[in-house]
Amino acid sequence: MTEPGITSAAAADALAEIHARRDQAVTAALVPAWFWPAVGGLMVAFTATVESHRPWLVAVGSVAYAIGLTAVVGLLVVRHRAQVHAHIIGVRGFAVIAVYALALVALGVGTGFTAETAGLSWPATVGTATAGGAMTATGEPLMRYLRRMMTTRPLGGGR
């Protein structure tokens, strides 16, 4: 059923505009490339300070980590004001993010325990460096996958 005065070309143009705006909103909401190595580096530095067992270094490292993480997240929030709504990312998107996070944790913990079993110094730092490196290497591909998943979902439909 069409309204009088609305042509199929006008409807197609309107639909194209909706798709373009959705793509723009999704792109604006994705985590930028700089975030992954920044958080990974902070994780490794913090773990190393804790594993040093030097109280003064643990204190300085803890404060530096808190300030650094606050700055990284604050910059992310200020520069990327768009938020992805649950109906856009869907259950599948949440599942992908959860599996990704669990895989990084498993990789880090597994590597840390393996390093400890092998007698390496600072095994937690080794595990965190592995997880941080994996996060740095795979954060952008994850964002590309989520972007593709969100922009190909039906408009106004299926969850």
PDB file of C-alpha atoms in Angstrom:
ATOM      1  CA  MET A   1       0.000   0.000   0.000  1.00  0.00           C
ATOM      2  CA  THR A   2       1.549   3.286  -1.082  1.00  0.00           C
ATOM      3  CA  GLU A   3       0.725   6.839  -0.149  1.00  0.00           C
ATOM      4  CA  PRO A   4      -0.320   9.131  -2.952  1.00  0.00           C
ATOM      5  CA  GLY A   5       2.629  11.139  -4.221  1.00  0.00           C
ATOM      6  CA  ILE A   6       5.336   8.710  -3.072  1.00  0.00           C
ATOM      7  CA  THR A   7       7.064   7.140  -6.004  1.00  0.00           C
ATOM      8  CA  SER A   8       8.979   3.895  -5.927  1.00  0.00           C
ATOM      9  CA  ALA A   9      12.144   5.893  -6.645  1.00  0.00           C
ATOM     10  CA  ALA A  10      11.489   8.111  -3.603  1.00  0.00           C
ATOM     11  CA  ALA A  11      10.868   5.028  -1.463  1.00  0.00           C
ATOM     12  CA  ALA A  12      14.100   3.431  -2.721  1.00  0.00           C
ATOM     13  CA  ASP A  13      15.997   6.642  -1.963  1.00  0.00           C
ATOM     14  CA  ALA A  14      14.537   6.763   1.545  1.00  0.00           C
ATOM     15  CA  LEU A  15      15.479   3.139   2.175  1.00  0.00           C
ATOM     16  CA  ALA A  16      19.017   3.788   0.892  1.00  0.00           C
ATOM     17  CA  GLU A  17      19.260   6.752   3.283  1.00  0.00           C
ATOM     18  CA  ILE A  18      18.129   4.565   6.195  1.00  0.00           C
ATOM     19  CA  HIS A  19      20.796   1.972   5.334  1.00  0.00           C
ATOM     20  CA  ALA A  20      23.466   4.678   5.026  1.00  0.00           C
ATOM     21  CA  ARG A  21      22.562   6.180   8.396  1.00  0.00           C
ATOM     22  CA  ARG A  22      22.542   2.771  10.060  1.00  0.00           C
ATOM     23  CA  ASP A  23      25.978   2.031   8.580  1.00  0.00           C
ATOM     24  CA  GLN A  24      27.209   5.409   9.814  1.00  0.00           C
ATOM     25  CA  ALA A  25      25.838   4.800  13.338  1.00  0.00           C
ATOM     26  CA  VAL A  26      27.296   1.289  13.514  1.00  0.00           C
ATOM     27  CA  THR A  27      30.701   2.486  12.322  1.00  0.00           C
ATOM     28  CA  ALA A  28      30.699   5.312  14.877  1.00  0.00           C
ATOM     29  CA  ALA A  29      29.901   2.889  17.696  1.00  0.00           C
ATOM     30  CA  LEU A  30      32.689   0.400  17.009  1.00  0.00           C
ATOM     31  CA  VAL A  31      35.782   0.313  19.175  1.00  0.00           C
ATOM     32  CA  PRO A  32      38.669   2.025  17.311  1.00  0.00           C
ATOM     33  CA  ALA A  33      41.955   0.302  16.400  1.00  0.00           C
ATOM     34  CA  TRP A  34      44.051   2.209  18.977  1.00  0.00           C
ATOM     35  CA  PHE A  35      41.983   0.846  21.871  1.00  0.00           C
ATOM     36  CA  TRP A  36      43.225  -2.754  21.630  1.00  0.00           C
ATOM     37  CA  PRO A  37      46.991  -2.178  21.948  1.00  0.00           C
ATOM     38  CA  ALA A  38      46.423   0.563  24.532  1.00  0.00           C
ATOM     39  CA  VAL A  39      44.462  -1.745  26.841  1.00  0.00           C
ATOM     40  CA  GLY A  40      46.784  -4.675  26.114  1.00  0.00           C
ATOM     41  CA  GLY A  41      49.836  -2.584  26.993  1.00  0.00           C
ATOM     42  CA  LEU A  42      48.241  -1.360  30.205  1.00  0.00           C
ATOM     43  CA  MET A  43      47.354  -4.941  31.175  1.00  0.00           C
ATOM     44  CA  VAL A  44      50.913  -6.156  30.639  1.00  0.00           C
ATOM     45  CA  ALA A  45      52.485  -3.218  32.470  1.00  0.00           C
ATOM     46  CA  PHE A  46      50.142  -3.634  35.435  1.00  0.00           C
ATOM     47  CA  THR A  47      50.718  -7.383  35.661  1.00  0.00           C
ATOM     48  CA  ALA A  48      54.483  -6.884  35.509  1.00  0.00           C
ATOM     49  CA  THR A  49      54.398  -4.351  38.342  1.00  0.00           C
ATOM     50  CA  VAL A  50      52.349  -6.702  40.517  1.00  0.00           C
ATOM     51  CA  GLU A  51      54.580  -9.642  39.688  1.00  0.00           C
ATOM     52  CA  SER A  52      57.686  -7.607  40.611  1.00  0.00           C
ATOM     53  CA  HIS A  53      56.699  -8.005  44.292  1.00  0.00           C
ATOM     54  CA  ARG A  54      58.130  -4.556  45.002  1.00  0.00           C
ATOM     55  CA  PRO A  55      55.539  -2.667  47.050  1.00  0.00           C
ATOM     56  CA  TRP A  56      56.506   0.766  45.744  1.00  0.00           C
ATOM     57  CA  LEU A  57      56.362  -0.475  42.133  1.00  0.00           C
ATOM     58  CA  VAL A  58      53.007  -2.175  42.730  1.00  0.00           C
ATOM     59  CA  ALA A  59      51.656   1.094  44.141  1.00  0.00           C
ATOM     60  CA  VAL A  60      52.991   3.197  41.248  1.00  0.00           C
ATOM     61  CA  GLY A  61      51.882   0.601  38.687  1.00  0.00           C
ATOM     62  CA  SER A  62      48.401   0.409  40.171  1.00  0.00           C
ATOM     63  CA  VAL A  63      47.942   4.159  40.074  1.00  0.00           C
ATOM     64  CA  ALA A  64      49.390   4.359  36.552  1.00  0.00           C
ATOM     65  CA  TYR A  65      47.083   1.556  35.403  1.00  0.00           C
ATOM     66  CA  ALA A  66      44.028   3.250  36.911  1.00  0.00           C
ATOM     67  CA  ILE A  67      44.906   6.587  35.333  1.00  0.00           C
ATOM     68  CA  GLY A  68      45.801   4.987  31.991  1.00  0.00           C
ATOM     69  CA  LEU A  69      42.657   2.892  31.787  1.00  0.00           C
ATOM     70  CA  THR A  70      40.516   5.853  32.812  1.00  0.00           C
ATOM     71  CA  ALA A  71      42.147   7.927  30.073  1.00  0.00           C
ATOM     72  CA  VAL A  72      41.695   5.227  27.414  1.00  0.00           C
ATOM     73  CA  VAL A  73      38.055   4.596  28.291  1.00  0.00           C
ATOM     74  CA  GLY A  74      37.386   8.315  28.691  1.00  0.00           C
ATOM     75  CA  LEU A  75      38.852   9.024  25.268  1.00  0.00           C
ATOM     76  CA  LEU A  76      36.774   6.214  23.802  1.00  0.00           C
ATOM     77  CA  VAL A  77      33.584   7.596  25.341  1.00  0.00           C
ATOM     78  CA  VAL A  78      34.282  11.201  24.317  1.00  0.00           C
ATOM     79  CA  ARG A  79      35.236  10.378  20.734  1.00  0.00           C
ATOM     80  CA  HIS A  80      32.629   7.690  20.146  1.00  0.00           C
ATOM     81  CA  ARG A  81      29.369   8.906  21.572  1.00  0.00           C
ATOM     82  CA  ALA A  82      27.237   6.450  19.616  1.00  0.00           C
ATOM     83  CA  GLN A  83      26.079   3.297  21.360  1.00  0.00           C
ATOM     84  CA  VAL A  84      24.969   0.068  19.775  1.00  0.00           C
ATOM     85  CA  HIS A  85      21.491  -0.886  20.892  1.00  0.00           C
ATOM     86  CA  ALA A  86      20.774  -4.474  21.830  1.00  0.00           C
ATOM     87  CA  HIS A  87      18.345  -4.929  18.931  1.00  0.00           C
ATOM     88  CA  ILE A  88      21.076  -3.983  16.437  1.00  0.00           C
ATOM     89  CA  ILE A  89      23.821  -6.231  17.775  1.00  0.00           C
ATOM     90  CA  GLY A  90      21.432  -9.055  18.636  1.00  0.00           C
ATOM     91  CA  VAL A  91      21.927 -12.201  20.663  1.00  0.00           C
ATOM     92  CA  ARG A  92      24.501 -13.493  18.183  1.00  0.00           C
ATOM     93  CA  GLY A  93      26.607 -10.348  18.582  1.00  0.00           C
ATOM     94  CA  PHE A  94      26.543 -10.620  22.371  1.00  0.00           C
ATOM     95  CA  ALA A  95      27.517 -14.287  22.076  1.00  0.00           C
ATOM     96  CA  VAL A  96      30.438 -13.450  19.764  1.00  0.00           C
ATOM     97  CA  ILE A  97      31.739 -10.843  22.235  1.00  0.00           C
ATOM     98  CA  ALA A  98      31.338 -13.206  25.206  1.00  0.00           C
ATOM     99  CA  VAL A  99      33.156 -16.052  23.431  1.00  0.00           C
ATOM    100  CA  TYR A 100      35.902 -13.628  22.365  1.00  0.00           C
ATOM    101  CA  ALA A 101      36.425 -12.411  25.922  1.00  0.00           C
ATOM    102  CA  LEU A 102      36.386 -15.942  27.340  1.00  0.00           C
ATOM    103  CA  ALA A 103      38.872 -17.103  24.701  1.00  0.00           C
ATOM    104  CA  LEU A 104      41.258 -14.278  25.629  1.00  0.00           C
ATOM    105  CA  VAL A 105      40.951 -15.138  29.330  1.00  0.00           C
ATOM    106  CA  ALA A 106      41.513 -18.843  28.644  1.00  0.00           C
ATOM    107  CA  LEU A 107      44.528 -18.044  26.458  1.00  0.00           C
ATOM    108  CA  GLY A 108      46.072 -15.781  29.089  1.00  0.00           C
ATOM    109  CA  VAL A 109      45.429 -18.102  32.023  1.00  0.00           C
ATOM    110  CA  GLY A 110      46.512 -21.179  30.078  1.00  0.00           C
ATOM    111  CA  THR A 111      49.713 -19.499  28.909  1.00  0.00           C
ATOM    112  CA  GLY A 112      50.421 -18.224  32.414  1.00  0.00           C
ATOM    113  CA  PHE A 113      50.026 -21.668  33.960  1.00  0.00           C
ATOM    114  CA  THR A 114      52.140 -23.198  31.213  1.00  0.00           C
ATOM    115  CA  ALA A 115      54.856 -20.589  31.812  1.00  0.00           C
ATOM    116  CA  GLU A 116      54.756 -21.321  35.535  1.00  0.00           C
ATOM    117  CA  THR A 117      54.978 -25.065  34.939  1.00  0.00           C
ATOM    118  CA  ALA A 118      57.961 -24.479  32.634  1.00  0.00           C
ATOM    119  CA  GLY A 119      59.655 -22.490  35.400  1.00  0.00           C
ATOM    120  CA  LEU A 120      59.662 -19.160  33.579  1.00  0.00           C
ATOM    121  CA  SER A 121      59.967 -15.980  35.605  1.00  0.00           C
ATOM    122  CA  TRP A 122      56.924 -13.751  35.773  1.00  0.00           C
ATOM    123  CA  PRO A 123      54.448 -16.292  34.361  1.00  0.00           C
ATOM    124  CA  ALA A 124      51.411 -14.072  34.864  1.00  0.00           C
ATOM    125  CA  THR A 125      53.089 -11.369  32.792  1.00  0.00           C
ATOM    126  CA  VAL A 126      53.806 -13.942  30.076  1.00  0.00           C
ATOM    127  CA  GLY A 127      50.134 -14.968  30.110  1.00  0.00           C
ATOM    128  CA  THR A 128      48.913 -11.384  30.079  1.00  0.00           C
ATOM    129  CA  ALA A 129      51.317 -10.473  27.264  1.00  0.00           C
ATOM    130  CA  THR A 130      49.958 -13.386  25.242  1.00  0.00           C
ATOM    131  CA  ALA A 131      46.353 -12.336  25.834  1.00  0.00           C
ATOM    132  CA  GLY A 132      47.191  -8.661  25.214  1.00  0.00           C
ATOM    133  CA  GLY A 133      48.982  -9.534  21.992  1.00  0.00           C
ATOM    134  CA  ALA A 134      46.077 -11.669  20.847  1.00  0.00           C
ATOM    135  CA  MET A 135      43.665  -8.867  21.716  1.00  0.00           C
ATOM    136  CA  THR A 136      45.777  -6.380  19.749  1.00  0.00           C
ATOM    137  CA  ALA A 137      45.933  -8.730  16.754  1.00  0.00           C
ATOM    138  CA  THR A 138      42.259  -9.709  16.765  1.00  0.00           C
ATOM    139  CA  GLY A 139      40.409  -6.620  18.035  1.00  0.00           C
ATOM    140  CA  GLU A 140      40.075  -5.019  14.619  1.00  0.00           C
ATOM    141  CA  PRO A 141      38.948  -8.229  12.863  1.00  0.00           C
ATOM    142  CA  LEU A 142      36.352  -8.642  15.624  1.00  0.00           C
ATOM    143  CA  MET A 143      35.081  -5.103  14.980  1.00  0.00           C
ATOM    144  CA  ARG A 144      34.916  -5.755  11.214  1.00  0.00           C
ATOM    145  CA  TYR A 145      32.943  -8.948  11.840  1.00  0.00           C
ATOM    146  CA  LEU A 146      30.524  -7.220  14.215  1.00  0.00           C
ATOM    147  CA  ARG A 147      30.099  -4.314  11.790  1.00  0.00           C
ATOM    148  CA  ARG A 148      29.273  -6.685   8.946  1.00  0.00           C
ATOM    149  CA  MET A 149      26.885  -8.613  11.180  1.00  0.00           C
ATOM    150  CA  MET A 150      25.076  -5.472  12.366  1.00  0.00           C
ATOM    151  CA  THR A 151      24.808  -3.810   8.960  1.00  0.00           C
ATOM    152  CA  THR A 152      23.359  -6.894   7.289  1.00  0.00           C
ATOM    153  CA  ARG A 153      20.587  -7.395   9.834  1.00  0.00           C
ATOM    154  CA  PRO A 154      17.083  -6.702   8.556  1.00  0.00           C
ATOM    155  CA  LEU A 155      15.882  -3.178   9.286  1.00  0.00           C
ATOM    156  CA  GLY A 156      13.348  -3.055  12.081  1.00  0.00           C
ATOM    157  CA  GLY A 157      13.042  -6.793  12.204  1.00  0.00           C
ATOM    158  CA  GLY A 158      14.436 -10.077  13.448  1.00  0.00           C
ATOM    159  CA  ARG A 159      16.435 -10.268  16.588  1.00  0.00           C
TER     160      ARG A 159
END
